[in-house]
């Protein structure tokens, strides 16, 4: 189990109790680390006020558990418009949207692919690669990183969601 997985297990109940969904936990930095917690509401929105509220909810739990050696900064954010895709449900929910994938291994001589998300197929990421006729299937553990590609349609979709679900 990775350090980030353990952190996610510690953080997830607090995120859920605050009314959000945990998207990703990442630790970056050298001497002073940054604990990045990415979350969103069920409607895929996350305001600055939401980030501040979640940060206040997480701080006492992190202080008590002291899960990171040395000093660190807590950074709570939304996934953003060109969001990372990290959970199986992300690949399903964003089916039909342009994305880019980077694999942790070579497949047909490449690691990076652009195309359109085609959901999940028997637990594998289905992906319509740009310029290819057949849908590729990648095991989740092969995905080093994945994110939506910023398009005008994605901007419109995000703005529509924010308009329909203003901050509480």
XYZ file of N, CA, C and O in Angstrom:
672
model
N 0.841 -1.172 0.000
C 0.000 0.000 0.000
C 0.891 1.242 0.000
O 1.790 1.366 0.819
N 0.629 2.165 -0.921
C 1.456 3.368 -1.023
C 1.119 4.352 0.090
O 0.056 4.282 0.710
N 2.029 5.274 0.295
C 1.828 6.339 1.286
C 0.571 7.137 0.944
O -0.221 7.481 1.824
N 0.386 7.429 -0.348
C -0.786 8.205 -0.767
C -2.083 7.429 -0.561
O -3.108 8.000 -0.216
N -2.042 6.110 -0.727
C -3.220 5.283 -0.471
C -3.588 5.327 1.008
O -4.761 5.456 1.365
N -2.582 5.240 1.873
C -2.846 5.333 3.318
C -3.424 6.696 3.682
O -4.341 6.794 4.498
N -2.883 7.755 3.085
C -3.411 9.100 3.329
C -4.861 9.209 2.861
O -5.698 9.788 3.550
N -5.148 8.636 1.695
C -6.518 8.675 1.170
C -7.480 7.962 2.114
O -8.598 8.432 2.348
N -7.045 6.836 2.687
C -7.890 6.108 3.638
C -8.147 6.922 4.901
O -9.229 6.856 5.471
N -7.170 7.698 5.339
C -7.330 8.569 6.505
C -8.268 9.738 6.195
O -9.132 10.095 7.000
N -8.105 10.302 5.009
C -8.810 11.526 4.625
C -10.242 11.268 4.142
O -11.144 12.063 4.405
N -10.465 10.172 3.442
C -11.765 9.920 2.794
C -12.972 10.054 3.720
O -13.965 10.691 3.340
N -12.951 9.498 4.931
C -14.140 9.649 5.788
C -14.451 11.111 6.135
O -15.615 11.497 6.235
N -13.425 11.930 6.299
C -13.619 13.345 6.611
C -14.207 14.062 5.394
O -15.122 14.873 5.515
N -13.679 13.734 4.221
C -14.170 14.330 2.978
C -15.646 13.963 2.784
O -16.479 14.834 2.505
N -15.971 12.680 2.965
C -17.362 12.220 2.826
C -18.276 12.922 3.825
O -19.357 13.380 3.473
N -17.849 12.998 5.088
C -18.664 13.616 6.139
C -18.915 15.095 5.859
O -19.962 15.636 6.235
N -17.974 15.737 5.165
C -18.128 17.158 4.824
C -19.006 17.349 3.581
O -19.294 18.478 3.188
N -19.414 16.239 2.951
C -20.309 16.330 1.802
C -19.619 16.376 0.448
O -20.213 16.815 -0.537
N -18.382 15.912 0.393
C -17.619 15.936 -0.856
C -17.193 14.532 -1.235
O -17.300 13.602 -0.446
N -16.668 14.397 -2.457
C -16.077 13.145 -2.924
C -14.589 13.379 -3.112
O -14.180 14.363 -3.709
N -13.776 12.456 -2.610
C -12.337 12.540 -2.775
C -11.980 12.116 -4.194
O -12.388 11.050 -4.648
N -11.238 12.961 -4.891
C -10.803 12.653 -6.253
C -9.383 12.100 -6.238
O -9.104 11.063 -6.825
N -8.473 12.803 -5.541
C -7.072 12.372 -5.555
C -6.334 12.938 -4.345
O -6.628 14.028 -3.882
N -5.362 12.180 -3.867
C -4.436 12.623 -2.832
C -3.040 12.471 -3.415
O -2.715 11.430 -3.987
N -2.237 13.509 -3.267
C -0.867 13.455 -3.795
C 0.055 14.216 -2.845
O -0.320 15.266 -2.331
N 1.248 13.688 -2.627
C 2.261 14.374 -1.829
C 3.388 14.759 -2.776
O 3.893 13.924 -3.516
N 3.752 16.051 -2.752
C 4.824 16.543 -3.613
C 5.819 17.334 -2.764
O 5.532 17.671 -1.620
N 6.943 17.644 -3.366
C 7.912 18.510 -2.701
C 9.080 17.764 -2.116
O 9.099 16.535 -2.066
N 10.043 18.549 -1.642
C 11.266 17.996 -1.062
C 11.278 18.159 0.438
O 10.617 17.427 1.163
N 12.026 19.155 0.919
C 12.161 19.369 2.363
C 10.799 19.699 2.992
O 10.414 19.112 3.987
N 10.093 20.676 2.429
C 8.735 20.981 2.878
C 7.785 20.413 1.849
O 7.769 20.831 0.698
N 7.008 19.455 2.252
C 6.106 18.767 1.334
C 4.776 19.498 1.234
O 4.420 20.302 2.091
N 4.037 19.181 0.182
C 2.676 19.669 0.013
C 1.767 18.456 -0.092
O 2.010 17.562 -0.901
N 0.741 18.417 0.752
C -0.288 17.392 0.683
C -1.434 17.979 -0.129
O -2.109 18.895 0.326
N -1.598 17.490 -1.347
C -2.653 17.976 -2.231
C -3.864 17.058 -2.100
O -3.754 15.856 -2.337
N -4.987 17.648 -1.717
C -6.242 16.924 -1.610
C -7.187 17.521 -2.647
O -7.505 18.705 -2.590
N -7.591 16.705 -3.603
C -8.495 17.151 -4.656
C -9.854 16.521 -4.388
O -9.958 15.304 -4.207
N -10.888 17.358 -4.339
C -12.229 16.869 -4.033
C -13.257 17.689 -4.808
O -12.927 18.720 -5.405
N -14.497 17.194 -4.769
C -15.581 17.913 -5.430
C -16.909 17.488 -4.824
O -16.986 16.474 -4.132
N -17.930 18.283 -5.098
C -19.282 17.897 -4.698
C -19.775 16.837 -5.680
O -19.208 16.660 -6.756
N -20.859 16.169 -5.337
C -21.424 15.131 -6.218
C -21.813 15.708 -7.576
O -21.799 15.009 -8.585
N -22.133 17.008 -7.628
C -22.517 17.639 -8.895
C -21.309 18.126 -9.698
O -21.439 18.860 -10.657
N -20.105 17.715 -9.261
C -18.825 18.023 -9.911
C -18.409 19.488 -9.784
O -17.621 19.971 -10.587
N -18.934 20.207 -8.809
C -18.500 21.579 -8.582
C -17.705 21.635 -7.285
O -17.788 20.736 -6.452
N -16.935 22.695 -7.124
C -16.161 22.899 -5.893
C -15.742 24.360 -5.870
O -14.911 24.785 -6.673
N -16.339 25.132 -4.982
C -16.027 26.559 -4.891
C -14.829 26.788 -3.979
O -14.393 25.885 -3.249
N -14.332 28.011 -3.988
C -13.237 28.378 -3.084
C -13.690 28.219 -1.632
O -12.918 27.775 -0.772
N -14.958 28.549 -1.364
C -15.502 28.393 -0.004
C -15.532 26.916 0.389
O -15.258 26.560 1.535
N -15.895 26.045 -0.580
C -15.898 24.605 -0.319
C -14.491 24.130 0.042
O -14.308 23.340 0.976
N -13.491 24.604 -0.699
C -12.097 24.207 -0.432
C -11.678 24.640 0.970
O -11.054 23.860 1.709
N -12.040 25.862 1.342
C -11.679 26.365 2.669
C -12.378 25.550 3.763
O -11.754 25.186 4.769
N -13.640 25.224 3.562
C -14.402 24.452 4.543
C -13.799 23.050 4.715
O -13.619 22.563 5.825
N -13.441 22.421 3.589
C -12.842 21.091 3.653
C -11.469 21.146 4.318
O -11.112 20.280 5.113
N -10.704 22.173 4.028
C -9.392 22.329 4.641
C -9.534 22.431 6.166
O -8.783 21.789 6.913
N -10.511 23.200 6.633
C -10.743 23.330 8.074
C -11.168 21.998 8.691
O -10.796 21.687 9.821
N -11.932 21.193 7.950
C -12.368 19.885 8.463
C -11.196 18.900 8.519
O -11.119 18.072 9.431
N -10.284 18.976 7.548
C -9.160 18.041 7.486
C -8.042 18.358 8.481
O -7.387 17.445 8.990
N -7.829 19.632 8.754
C -6.679 20.045 9.569
C -6.575 19.333 10.914
O -5.510 18.804 11.252
N -7.644 19.261 11.742
C -7.484 18.592 13.039
C -7.187 17.091 12.908
O -6.424 16.536 13.699
N -7.764 16.438 11.912
C -7.530 15.005 11.706
C -6.075 14.773 11.308
O -5.415 13.868 11.828
N -5.577 15.600 10.405
C -4.185 15.463 9.965
C -3.216 15.815 11.094
O -2.178 15.174 11.253
N -3.580 16.816 11.880
C -2.716 17.205 12.991
C -2.590 16.063 14.002
O -1.503 15.760 14.479
N -3.715 15.418 14.305
C -3.688 14.322 15.276
C -2.964 13.091 14.726
O -2.159 12.465 15.416
N -3.243 12.728 13.474
C -2.641 11.515 12.891
C -1.174 11.725 12.528
O -0.398 10.773 12.498
N -0.796 12.981 12.225
C 0.572 13.325 11.840
C 1.133 12.328 10.815
O 2.148 11.666 11.055
N 0.455 12.220 9.628
C 0.804 11.171 8.670
C 2.016 11.445 7.782
O 2.453 10.569 7.045
N 2.561 12.661 7.857
C 3.690 13.013 6.985
C 4.848 13.458 7.860
O 4.684 14.311 8.740
N 6.035 12.878 7.628
C 7.219 13.263 8.389
C 7.602 14.693 8.045
O 7.633 15.079 6.875
N 7.927 15.464 9.069
C 8.393 16.833 8.858
C 7.256 17.794 8.567
O 6.081 17.497 8.748
N 7.649 18.959 8.092
C 6.672 20.017 7.794
C 6.021 19.770 6.439
O 6.651 19.249 5.528
N 4.751 20.169 6.346
C 4.062 20.088 5.067
C 2.948 21.126 5.031
O 2.508 21.632 6.064
N 2.541 21.447 3.829
C 1.426 22.361 3.613
C 0.253 21.558 3.077
O 0.434 20.671 2.242
N -0.944 21.897 3.528
C -2.160 21.272 3.033
C -2.736 22.155 1.934
O -2.909 23.351 2.122
N -3.006 21.554 0.797
C -3.588 22.272 -0.339
C -4.851 21.519 -0.766
O -4.780 20.369 -1.183
N -6.006 22.175 -0.626
C -7.277 21.571 -1.019
C -7.750 22.279 -2.275
O -7.784 23.509 -2.327
N -8.106 21.492 -3.309
C -8.515 22.093 -4.574
C -9.595 21.266 -5.251
O -9.878 20.136 -4.860
N -10.147 21.855 -6.293
C -11.087 21.141 -7.153
C -10.291 20.450 -8.252
O -9.124 20.777 -8.472
N -10.907 19.513 -8.966
C -10.200 18.874 -10.073
C -9.911 19.831 -11.232
O -9.052 19.558 -12.048
N -10.620 20.931 -11.311
C -10.429 21.872 -12.412
C -11.166 21.411 -13.662
O -11.739 20.322 -13.706
N -11.158 22.241 -14.666
C -11.913 21.947 -15.880
C -11.315 20.761 -16.629
O -12.017 19.838 -17.021
N -10.008 20.769 -16.822
C -9.351 19.663 -17.541
C -8.872 18.628 -16.534
O -7.733 18.216 -16.509
N -9.804 18.188 -15.736
C -9.611 17.344 -14.570
C -8.799 16.086 -14.826
O -8.875 15.490 -15.890
N -8.060 15.660 -13.806
C -7.415 14.354 -13.905
C -8.478 13.263 -13.761
O -9.488 13.448 -13.086
N -8.250 12.166 -14.395
C -9.138 10.999 -14.310
C -8.379 9.947 -13.521
O -7.363 9.444 -13.997
N -8.844 9.652 -12.317
C -8.079 8.758 -11.453
C -8.891 7.576 -10.934
O -8.326 6.559 -10.554
N -10.202 7.721 -10.889
C -11.056 6.651 -10.377
C -11.757 5.976 -11.557
O -11.988 6.609 -12.585
N -12.108 4.711 -11.408
C -12.832 4.033 -12.485
C -14.080 4.811 -12.867
O -14.394 4.956 -14.039
N -14.795 5.340 -11.877
C -16.025 6.076 -12.164
C -15.767 7.325 -13.015
O -16.617 7.733 -13.774
N -14.564 7.923 -12.918
C -14.241 9.084 -13.745
C -14.273 8.709 -15.224
O -14.791 9.458 -16.060
N -13.726 7.543 -15.542
C -13.664 7.108 -16.937
C -15.056 6.796 -17.475
O -15.329 6.989 -18.651
N -15.933 6.339 -16.604
C -17.310 6.043 -17.012
C -18.131 7.327 -17.122
O -18.833 7.546 -18.107
N -18.038 8.195 -16.118
C -18.833 9.424 -16.096
C -18.460 10.379 -17.226
O -19.299 11.154 -17.670
N -17.220 10.347 -17.667
C -16.774 11.262 -18.719
C -16.704 10.570 -20.084
O -16.050 11.055 -21.004
N -17.400 9.473 -20.223
C -17.495 8.759 -21.508
C -17.933 9.758 -22.597
O -18.831 10.561 -22.399
N -17.254 9.676 -23.748
C -17.593 10.554 -24.869
C -16.798 11.850 -24.918
O -16.910 12.605 -25.877
N -15.983 12.100 -23.911
C -15.196 13.338 -23.859
C -13.752 13.083 -24.296
O -13.180 12.036 -23.996
N -13.146 14.060 -24.981
C -11.739 13.935 -25.382
C -10.825 13.917 -24.152
O -11.063 14.643 -23.185
N -9.803 13.075 -24.222
C -8.872 12.944 -23.107
C -7.495 12.562 -23.620
O -7.336 12.190 -24.792
N -6.525 12.658 -22.734
C -5.190 12.149 -23.048
C -4.778 11.234 -21.913
O -5.067 11.485 -20.744
N -4.141 10.140 -22.297
C -3.672 9.135 -21.351
C -2.169 9.009 -21.477
O -1.619 9.100 -22.574
N -1.526 8.780 -20.342
C -0.128 8.390 -20.356
C -0.042 7.082 -19.597
O -0.550 6.966 -18.477
N 0.587 6.097 -20.224
C 0.711 4.778 -19.609
C 2.043 4.649 -18.894
O 2.979 5.397 -19.171
N 2.131 3.672 -18.011
C 3.386 3.420 -17.301
C 4.242 2.379 -18.024
O 5.192 1.859 -17.471
N 3.881 2.084 -19.274
C 4.619 1.123 -20.098
C 4.364 1.455 -21.570
O 3.416 2.160 -21.894
N 5.186 0.920 -22.431
C 5.005 1.121 -23.865
C 3.948 0.157 -24.395
O 3.929 -1.020 -24.050
N 3.075 0.667 -25.247
C 2.095 -0.141 -25.969
C 2.217 0.276 -27.430
O 2.037 1.451 -27.769
N 2.587 -0.678 -28.254
C 2.841 -0.406 -29.670
C 3.818 0.760 -29.836
O 3.635 1.637 -30.672
N 4.858 0.767 -28.968
C 5.929 1.749 -29.079
C 5.622 3.117 -28.508
O 6.411 4.049 -28.684
N 4.486 3.292 -27.820
C 4.145 4.612 -27.271
C 3.597 4.487 -25.851
O 3.066 3.459 -25.474
N 3.700 5.608 -25.153
C 3.114 5.701 -23.814
C 1.969 6.703 -23.776
O 1.135 6.644 -22.894
N 1.961 7.654 -24.699
C 0.968 8.741 -24.669
C -0.045 8.585 -25.797
O 0.328 8.330 -26.935
N -1.315 8.787 -25.425
C -2.399 8.631 -26.388
C -3.426 9.751 -26.212
O -3.713 10.160 -25.086
N -3.968 10.231 -27.331
C -5.094 11.174 -27.320
C -6.262 10.476 -27.972
O -6.085 9.657 -28.879
N -7.457 10.812 -27.505
C -8.646 10.214 -28.087
C -9.883 10.574 -27.298
O -9.944 11.625 -26.667
N -10.849 9.669 -27.312
C -12.135 9.894 -26.649
C -12.394 8.742 -25.678
O -12.225 7.574 -26.031
N -12.816 9.094 -24.473
C -13.136 8.076 -23.472
C -14.337 7.265 -23.923
O -15.340 7.825 -24.362
N -14.235 5.961 -23.809
C -15.332 5.065 -24.207
C -15.837 4.261 -23.011
O -16.456 3.216 -23.180
N -15.559 4.737 -21.781
C -16.077 4.088 -20.580
C -15.198 2.950 -20.100
O -13.981 2.965 -20.261
N -15.856 1.974 -19.495
C -15.171 0.801 -18.962
C -15.678 -0.447 -19.669
O -16.844 -0.523 -20.037
N -14.803 -1.399 -19.845
C -15.171 -2.679 -20.436
C -14.481 -3.765 -19.612
O -13.249 -3.892 -19.670
N -15.259 -4.492 -18.820
C -14.731 -5.546 -17.951
C -13.571 -5.052 -17.099
O -12.528 -5.693 -16.986
N -13.747 -3.857 -16.495
C -12.745 -3.300 -15.597
C -11.565 -2.639 -16.279
O -10.652 -2.170 -15.616
N -11.564 -2.589 -17.595
C -10.479 -1.929 -18.327
C -10.990 -0.613 -18.897
O -12.172 -0.475 -19.220
N -10.066 0.346 -19.039
C -10.403 1.642 -19.605
C -10.554 1.468 -21.111
O -9.618 1.036 -21.789
N -11.736 1.808 -21.618
C -11.979 1.751 -23.070
C -11.673 3.138 -23.634
O -12.148 4.146 -23.109
N -10.866 3.174 -24.692
C -10.381 4.449 -25.214
C -10.309 4.395 -26.724
O -9.671 3.505 -27.295
N -10.997 5.328 -27.372
C -10.960 5.449 -28.833
C -9.797 6.363 -29.192
O -9.907 7.593 -29.113
N -8.679 5.763 -29.564
C -7.454 6.503 -29.864
C -7.614 7.244 -31.183
O -8.095 6.684 -32.169
N -7.188 8.501 -31.160
C -7.212 9.341 -32.356
C -6.508 8.629 -33.505
O -5.379 8.161 -33.359
N -7.193 8.494 -34.642
C -6.595 7.883 -35.818
C -6.667 6.366 -35.871
O -6.190 5.756 -36.819
N -7.250 5.729 -34.863
C -7.377 4.264 -34.825
C -8.842 3.882 -35.016
O -9.733 4.599 -34.590
N -9.096 2.746 -35.633
C -10.465 2.299 -35.874
C -11.068 1.541 -34.697
O -12.266 1.637 -34.447
N -10.247 0.794 -33.977
C -10.773 -0.049 -32.906
C -10.537 0.594 -31.544
O -9.563 1.311 -31.341
N -11.436 0.313 -30.611
C -11.317 0.817 -29.248
C -10.231 0.032 -28.520
O -10.226 -1.196 -28.530
N -9.309 0.761 -27.893
C -8.244 0.139 -27.099
C -8.755 -0.089 -25.682
O -9.561 0.691 -25.171
N -8.274 -1.143 -25.046
C -8.609 -1.439 -23.656
C -7.311 -1.442 -22.844
O -6.389 -2.183 -23.163
N -7.261 -0.586 -21.827
C -6.075 -0.494 -20.979
C -6.448 -0.859 -19.547
O -7.398 -0.288 -18.992
N -5.711 -1.785 -18.920
C -5.955 -2.059 -17.504
C -5.703 -0.789 -16.678
O -4.802 -0.006 -16.996
N -6.496 -0.595 -15.652
C -6.380 0.593 -14.804
C -4.953 0.774 -14.285
O -4.447 1.889 -14.230
N -4.297 -0.329 -13.924
C -2.946 -0.217 -13.356
C -1.900 0.229 -14.384
O -0.781 0.569 -14.016
N -2.240 0.255 -15.659
C -1.330 0.750 -16.688
C -1.387 2.272 -16.819
O -0.536 2.873 -17.461
N -2.396 2.894 -16.238
C -2.595 4.334 -16.402
C -1.691 5.087 -15.431
O -1.882 5.037 -14.219
N -0.700 5.803 -15.970
C 0.169 6.636 -15.142
C -0.532 7.961 -14.863
O -0.494 8.473 -13.748
N -1.180 8.523 -15.877
C -1.966 9.740 -15.705
C -2.977 9.826 -16.843
O -2.756 9.291 -17.930
N -4.081 10.476 -16.543
C -5.129 10.678 -17.540
C -5.860 11.965 -17.191
O -6.052 12.264 -16.013
N -6.225 12.707 -18.216
C -6.995 13.917 -17.952
C -7.808 14.295 -19.164
O -7.501 13.912 -20.298
N -8.875 15.041 -18.890
C -9.696 15.550 -19.971
C -8.918 16.603 -20.733
O -8.049 17.276 -20.177
N -9.241 16.755 -21.997
C -8.631 17.786 -22.828
C -9.565 18.989 -22.821
O -10.777 18.855 -23.035
N -9.009 20.153 -22.566
C -9.784 21.386 -22.507
C -10.343 21.714 -23.888
O -9.593 21.873 -24.849
N -11.670 21.747 -23.978
C -12.339 22.101 -25.235
C -13.434 23.124 -24.918
O -13.820 23.303 -23.758
N -13.956 23.770 -25.953
C -15.072 24.709 -25.758
C -16.280 23.991 -25.163
O -16.960 24.528 -24.287
N -16.546 22.758 -25.613
C -17.676 21.999 -25.078
C -17.489 21.712 -23.587
O -18.437 21.790 -22.809
N -16.269 21.379 -23.179
C -15.994 21.098 -21.779
C -16.169 22.367 -20.939
O -16.745 22.326 -19.850
N -15.717 23.498 -21.470
C -15.915 24.767 -20.767
C -17.402 25.053 -20.585
O -17.836 25.434 -19.497
N -18.186 24.865 -21.646
C -19.634 25.100 -21.564
C -20.284 24.178 -20.534
O -21.105 24.603 -19.731
N -19.908 22.903 -20.545
C -20.463 21.921 -19.605
C -20.148 22.320 -18.159
O -21.000 22.241 -17.280
N -18.917 22.748 -17.922
C -18.503 23.140 -16.583
C -19.241 24.385 -16.126
O -19.717 24.464 -14.992
N -19.361 25.359 -17.013
C -20.067 26.599 -16.668
C -21.543 26.320 -16.408
O -22.138 26.896 -15.495
N -22.137 25.411 -17.168
C -23.535 25.040 -16.960
C -23.718 24.403 -15.584
O -24.647 24.740 -14.860
N -22.822 23.501 -15.213
C -22.902 22.832 -13.891
C -22.765 23.847 -12.775
O -23.487 23.781 -11.787
N -21.853 24.801 -12.926
C -21.652 25.815 -11.885
C -22.866 26.729 -11.762
O -23.246 27.134 -10.672
N -23.485 27.048 -12.889
C -24.663 27.909 -12.881
C -25.851 27.199 -12.229
O -26.618 27.783 -11.482
N -25.994 25.892 -12.505
C -27.096 25.107 -11.932
C -26.884 24.794 -10.464
O -27.831 24.517 -9.743
N -25.630 24.839 -9.997
C -25.309 24.463 -8.620
C -24.420 25.522 -7.985
O -23.254 25.273 -7.727
N -24.990 26.715 -7.702
C -24.157 27.760 -7.109
C -23.658 27.348 -5.732
O -24.257 26.501 -5.076
N -22.538 27.965 -5.277
C -21.985 27.614 -3.962
C -23.031 27.789 -2.874
O -23.836 28.708 -2.914
N -22.972 26.924 -1.878
C -23.938 26.968 -0.769
C -23.650 28.135 0.166
O -22.597 28.633 0.266
